[in-house]
JSON list of C-alpha atoms in Angstrom, two decimals:
[
{"chain": "D", "resi": 1, "resn": "THR", "atom": "CA", "xyz": [0.38, -12.73, 11.67]},
{"chain": "D", "resi": 2, "resn": "ILE", "atom": "CA", "xyz": [2.53, -10.37, 9.71]},
{"chain": "D", "resi": 3, "resn": "GLY", "atom": "CA", "xyz": [4.58, -11.85, 6.92]},
{"chain": "D", "resi": 4, "resn": "ARG", "atom": "CA", "xyz": [2.52, -14.99, 6.43]},
{"chain": "D", "resi": 5, "resn": "MET", "atom": "CA", "xyz": [1.75, -14.18, 2.79]},
{"chain": "D", "resi": 6, "resn": "PRO", "atom": "CA", "xyz": [4.88, -13.35, 0.83]},
{"chain": "D", "resi": 7, "resn": "TYR", "atom": "CA", "xyz": [4.68, -11.84, -2.61]},
{"chain": "D", "resi": 8, "resn": "PRO", "atom": "CA", "xyz": [4.21, -14.95, -4.79]},
{"chain": "D", "resi": 9, "resn": "GLU", "atom": "CA", "xyz": [7.35, -16.03, -6.62]},
{"chain": "D", "resi": 10, "resn": "GLY", "atom": "CA", "xyz": [6.98, -15.69, -10.36]},
{"chain": "D", "resi": 11, "resn": "LEU", "atom": "CA", "xyz": [3.93, -13.40, -10.15]},
{"chain": "D", "resi": 12, "resn": "ALA", "atom": "CA", "xyz": [4.68, -10.43, -12.39]},
{"chain": "D", "resi": 13, "resn": "GLY", "atom": "CA", "xyz": [2.89, -7.17, -11.80]},
{"chain": "D", "resi": 14, "resn": "ASP", "atom": "CA", "xyz": [1.76, -4.96, -14.68]},
{"chain": "D", "resi": 15, "resn": "GLU", "atom": "CA", "xyz": [2.69, -1.34, -14.03]},
{"chain": "D", "resi": 16, "resn": "ALA", "atom": "CA", "xyz": [0.05, 0.09, -16.42]},
{"chain": "D", "resi": 17, "resn": "LYS", "atom": "CA", "xyz": [-2.71, -1.95, -14.77]},
{"chain": "D", "resi": 18, "resn": "GLY", "atom": "CA", "xyz": [-1.36, -0.88, -11.38]},
{"chain": "D", "resi": 19, "resn": "ALA", "atom": "CA", "xyz": [-1.60, 2.77, -12.46]},
{"chain": "D", "resi": 20, "resn": "LYS", "atom": "CA", "xyz": [-5.28, 2.27, -13.35]},
{"chain": "D", "resi": 21, "resn": "LEU", "atom": "CA", "xyz": [-5.93, 0.55, -10.03]},
{"chain": "D", "resi": 22, "resn": "PHE", "atom": "CA", "xyz": [-4.25, 3.41, -8.17]},
{"chain": "D", "resi": 23, "resn": "LYS", "atom": "CA", "xyz": [-6.38, 5.94, -10.03]},
{"chain": "D", "resi": 24, "resn": "THR", "atom": "CA", "xyz": [-9.67, 4.14, -9.34]},
{"chain": "D", "resi": 25, "resn": "LYS", "atom": "CA", "xyz": [-9.01, 2.72, -5.85]},
{"chain": "D", "resi": 26, "resn": "CYS", "atom": "CA", "xyz": [-6.33, 4.84, -4.15]},
{"chain": "D", "resi": 27, "resn": "SER", "atom": "CA", "xyz": [-6.00, 8.35, -5.61]},
{"chain": "D", "resi": 28, "resn": "GLN", "atom": "CA", "xyz": [-9.03, 9.76, -3.81]},
{"chain": "D", "resi": 29, "resn": "CYS", "atom": "CA", "xyz": [-7.09, 9.37, -0.54]},
{"chain": "D", "resi": 30, "resn": "HIS", "atom": "CA", "xyz": [-3.38, 9.15, -1.52]},
{"chain": "D", "resi": 31, "resn": "THR", "atom": "CA", "xyz": [-0.74, 10.92, -3.60]},
{"chain": "D", "resi": 32, "resn": "TYR", "atom": "CA", "xyz": [2.65, 9.41, -4.43]},
{"chain": "D", "resi": 33, "resn": "GLU", "atom": "CA", "xyz": [4.76, 12.26, -5.85]},
{"chain": "D", "resi": 34, "resn": "ALA", "atom": "CA", "xyz": [7.71, 13.67, -3.89]},
{"chain": "D", "resi": 35, "resn": "GLY", "atom": "CA", "xyz": [6.25, 16.57, -1.90]},
{"chain": "D", "resi": 36, "resn": "GLY", "atom": "CA", "xyz": [2.71, 15.43, -2.75]},
{"chain": "D", "resi": 37, "resn": "ILE", "atom": "CA", "xyz": [-0.12, 16.57, -0.56]},
{"chain": "D", "resi": 38, "resn": "THR", "atom": "CA", "xyz": [-1.62, 14.63, 2.32]},
{"chain": "D", "resi": 39, "resn": "LYS", "atom": "CA", "xyz": [-5.25, 13.84, 1.63]},
{"chain": "D", "resi": 40, "resn": "GLN", "atom": "CA", "xyz": [-7.45, 11.55, 3.75]},
{"chain": "D", "resi": 41, "resn": "GLY", "atom": "CA", "xyz": [-4.43, 9.22, 3.67]},
{"chain": "D", "resi": 42, "resn": "PRO", "atom": "CA", "xyz": [-0.71, 10.00, 3.81]},
{"chain": "D", "resi": 43, "resn": "ASN", "atom": "CA", "xyz": [1.49, 10.72, 0.80]},
{"chain": "D", "resi": 44, "resn": "LEU", "atom": "CA", "xyz": [3.11, 7.47, -0.33]},
{"chain": "D", "resi": 45, "resn": "HIS", "atom": "CA", "xyz": [6.40, 8.81, -1.71]},
{"chain": "D", "resi": 46, "resn": "GLY", "atom": "CA", "xyz": [9.30, 6.84, -0.23]},
{"chain": "D", "resi": 47, "resn": "LEU", "atom": "CA", "xyz": [6.93, 4.08, 0.93]},
{"chain": "D", "resi": 48, "resn": "PHE", "atom": "CA", "xyz": [9.25, 1.11, 0.35]},
{"chain": "D", "resi": 49, "resn": "GLY", "atom": "CA", "xyz": [11.60, 0.65, 3.29]},
{"chain": "D", "resi": 50, "resn": "ARG", "atom": "CA", "xyz": [9.63, 3.10, 5.45]},
{"chain": "D", "resi": 51, "resn": "GLN", "atom": "CA", "xyz": [8.19, 2.26, 8.87]},
{"chain": "D", "resi": 52, "resn": "SER", "atom": "CA", "xyz": [4.39, 2.31, 8.99]},
{"chain": "D", "resi": 53, "resn": "GLY", "atom": "CA", "xyz": [2.84, 5.34, 10.66]},
{"chain": "D", "resi": 54, "resn": "SER", "atom": "CA", "xyz": [5.83, 7.60, 10.07]},
{"chain": "D", "resi": 55, "resn": "VAL", "atom": "CA", "xyz": [4.82, 10.30, 7.56]},
{"chain": "D", "resi": 56, "resn": "GLU", "atom": "CA", "xyz": [5.21, 13.63, 9.30]},
{"chain": "D", "resi": 57, "resn": "GLY", "atom": "CA", "xyz": [2.02, 15.66, 9.57]},
{"chain": "D", "resi": 58, "resn": "PHE", "atom": "CA", "xyz": [-0.37, 12.72, 9.18]},
{"chain": "D", "resi": 59, "resn": "ALA", "atom": "CA", "xyz": [-2.52, 11.72, 12.16]},
{"chain": "D", "resi": 60, "resn": "TYR", "atom": "CA", "xyz": [-2.11, 7.94, 12.30]},
{"chain": "D", "resi": 61, "resn": "THR", "atom": "CA", "xyz": [-3.89, 5.62, 14.70]},
{"chain": "D", "resi": 62, "resn": "ALA", "atom": "CA", "xyz": [-1.82, 4.10, 17.50]},
{"chain": "D", "resi": 63, "resn": "ALA", "atom": "CA", "xyz": [-2.37, 0.72, 15.81]},
{"chain": "D", "resi": 64, "resn": "ASN", "atom": "CA", "xyz": [-0.60, 1.94, 12.69]},
{"chain": "D", "resi": 65, "resn": "LYS", "atom": "CA", "xyz": [2.21, 3.74, 14.52]},
{"chain": "D", "resi": 66, "resn": "ASN", "atom": "CA", "xyz": [2.86, 0.76, 16.79]},
{"chain": "D", "resi": 67, "resn": "SER", "atom": "CA", "xyz": [2.52, -2.02, 14.21]},
{"chain": "D", "resi": 68, "resn": "GLY", "atom": "CA", "xyz": [6.28, -2.33, 13.63]},
{"chain": "D", "resi": 69, "resn": "ILE", "atom": "CA", "xyz": [5.75, -2.89, 9.90]},
{"chain": "D", "resi": 70, "resn": "THR", "atom": "CA", "xyz": [8.38, -1.87, 7.37]},
{"chain": "D", "resi": 71, "resn": "TRP", "atom": "CA", "xyz": [6.83, -1.57, 3.94]},
{"chain": "D", "resi": 72, "resn": "ASN", "atom": "CA", "xyz": [8.22, -3.85, 1.22]},
{"chain": "D", "resi": 73, "resn": "ASP", "atom": "CA", "xyz": [6.81, -6.10, -1.52]},
{"chain": "D", "resi": 74, "resn": "ASP", "atom": "CA", "xyz": [5.67, -8.76, 0.96]},
{"chain": "D", "resi": 75, "resn": "THR", "atom": "CA", "xyz": [4.14, -6.52, 3.64]},
{"chain": "D", "resi": 76, "resn": "LEU", "atom": "CA", "xyz": [2.36, -4.30, 1.12]},
{"chain": "D", "resi": 77, "resn": "PHE", "atom": "CA", "xyz": [1.08, -7.31, -0.88]},
{"chain": "D", "resi": 78, "resn": "GLU", "atom": "CA", "xyz": [-0.45, -8.79, 2.28]},
{"chain": "D", "resi": 79, "resn": "TYR", "atom": "CA", "xyz": [-1.73, -5.45, 3.64]},
{"chain": "D", "resi": 80, "resn": "LEU", "atom": "CA", "xyz": [-3.53, -4.63, 0.40]},
{"chain": "D", "resi": 81, "resn": "GLU", "atom": "CA", "xyz": [-5.60, -7.81, 0.61]},
{"chain": "D", "resi": 82, "resn": "ASN", "atom": "CA", "xyz": [-7.35, -6.63, 3.79]},
{"chain": "D", "resi": 83, "resn": "PRO", "atom": "CA", "xyz": [-5.90, -3.55, 5.55]},
{"chain": "D", "resi": 84, "resn": "LYS", "atom": "CA", "xyz": [-8.16, -3.79, 8.61]},
{"chain": "D", "resi": 85, "resn": "LYS", "atom": "CA", "xyz": [-7.17, -7.41, 9.20]},
{"chain": "D", "resi": 86, "resn": "TYR", "atom": "CA", "xyz": [-3.47, -6.71, 8.69]},
{"chain": "D", "resi": 87, "resn": "ILE", "atom": "CA", "xyz": [-3.42, -3.69, 11.03]},
{"chain": "D", "resi": 88, "resn": "PRO", "atom": "CA", "xyz": [-6.43, -4.02, 13.36]},
{"chain": "D", "resi": 89, "resn": "GLY", "atom": "CA", "xyz": [-7.42, -0.50, 14.39]},
{"chain": "D", "resi": 90, "resn": "THR", "atom": "CA", "xyz": [-6.22, 1.27, 11.22]},
{"chain": "D", "resi": 91, "resn": "LYS", "atom": "CA", "xyz": [-8.46, 4.06, 10.00]},
{"chain": "D", "resi": 92, "resn": "MET", "atom": "CA", "xyz": [-7.89, 3.12, 6.37]},
{"chain": "D", "resi": 93, "resn": "VAL", "atom": "CA", "xyz": [-11.39, 2.42, 5.06]},
{"chain": "D", "resi": 94, "resn": "PHE", "atom": "CA", "xyz": [-10.27, 0.60, 1.89]},
{"chain": "D", "resi": 95, "resn": "ALA", "atom": "CA", "xyz": [-11.76, -2.92, 1.84]},
{"chain": "D", "resi": 96, "resn": "GLY", "atom": "CA", "xyz": [-8.77, -4.41, 0.02]},
{"chain": "D", "resi": 97, "resn": "LEU", "atom": "CA", "xyz": [-7.94, -6.17, -3.23]},
{"chain": "D", "resi": 98, "resn": "LYS", "atom": "CA", "xyz": [-8.73, -9.89, -3.06]},
{"chain": "D", "resi": 99, "resn": "LYS", "atom": "CA", "xyz": [-7.11, -10.83, -6.40]},
{"chain": "D", "resi": 100, "resn": "GLU", "atom": "CA", "xyz": [-3.39, -11.59, -6.20]},
{"chain": "D", "resi": 101, "resn": "GLN", "atom": "CA", "xyz": [-2.79, -10.23, -9.71]},
{"chain": "D", "resi": 102, "resn": "GLU", "atom": "CA", "xyz": [-4.37, -6.86, -8.87]},
{"chain": "D", "resi": 103, "resn": "ARG", "atom": "CA", "xyz": [-2.23, -6.59, -5.72]},
{"chain": "D", "resi": 104, "resn": "ALA", "atom": "CA", "xyz": [0.89, -7.49, -7.73]},
{"chain": "D", "resi": 105, "resn": "ASP", "atom": "CA", "xyz": [0.01, -4.85, -10.34]},
{"chain": "D", "resi": 106, "resn": "LEU", "atom": "CA", "xyz": [-0.49, -2.17, -7.68]},
{"chain": "D", "resi": 107, "resn": "VAL", "atom": "CA", "xyz": [2.71, -3.09, -5.79]},
{"chain": "D", "resi": 108, "resn": "THR", "atom": "CA", "xyz": [4.68, -2.98, -9.07]},
{"chain": "D", "resi": 109, "resn": "PHE", "atom": "CA", "xyz": [3.27, 0.46, -9.89]},
{"chain": "D", "resi": 110, "resn": "LEU", "atom": "CA", "xyz": [3.84, 1.85, -6.38]},
{"chain": "D", "resi": 111, "resn": "LYS", "atom": "CA", "xyz": [7.38, 0.48, -6.18]},
{"chain": "D", "resi": 112, "resn": "LYS", "atom": "CA", "xyz": [8.27, 2.55, -9.25]},
{"chain": "D", "resi": 113, "resn": "VAL", "atom": "CA", "xyz": [6.39, 5.80, -8.68]},
{"chain": "D", "resi": 114, "resn": "THR", "atom": "CA", "xyz": [7.02, 6.18, -4.94]},
{"chain": "D", "resi": 115, "resn": "ASN", "atom": "CA", "xyz": [10.78, 6.18, -5.59]},
{"chain": "D", "resi": 116, "resn": "GLU", "atom": "CA", "xyz": [10.91, 8.66, -8.48]}
]
């Protein structure tokens, strides 16, 4: 169920570590700059507060478009643990980040750079 794993209180993310994680785990499929290109995955600029499956020009699965998820710290933290479990039917092939600290680092990084 969505929202069962909130972002842990008191868990601080490290932006620099999040940047490294993005580079090694996410950048082959995603960009985050305003006006950034769509790769295998959608551009992530403006991610926080956005409805899942709503980036224009990206061919999402029905599962993603119809999930009803609005991206925030909690939803992204849970999604990044296991995307295919969180949105069954997504075409995102990323296996996920099992470590809470790594997810917190990535969320902290994305929260900053997707809003610049």
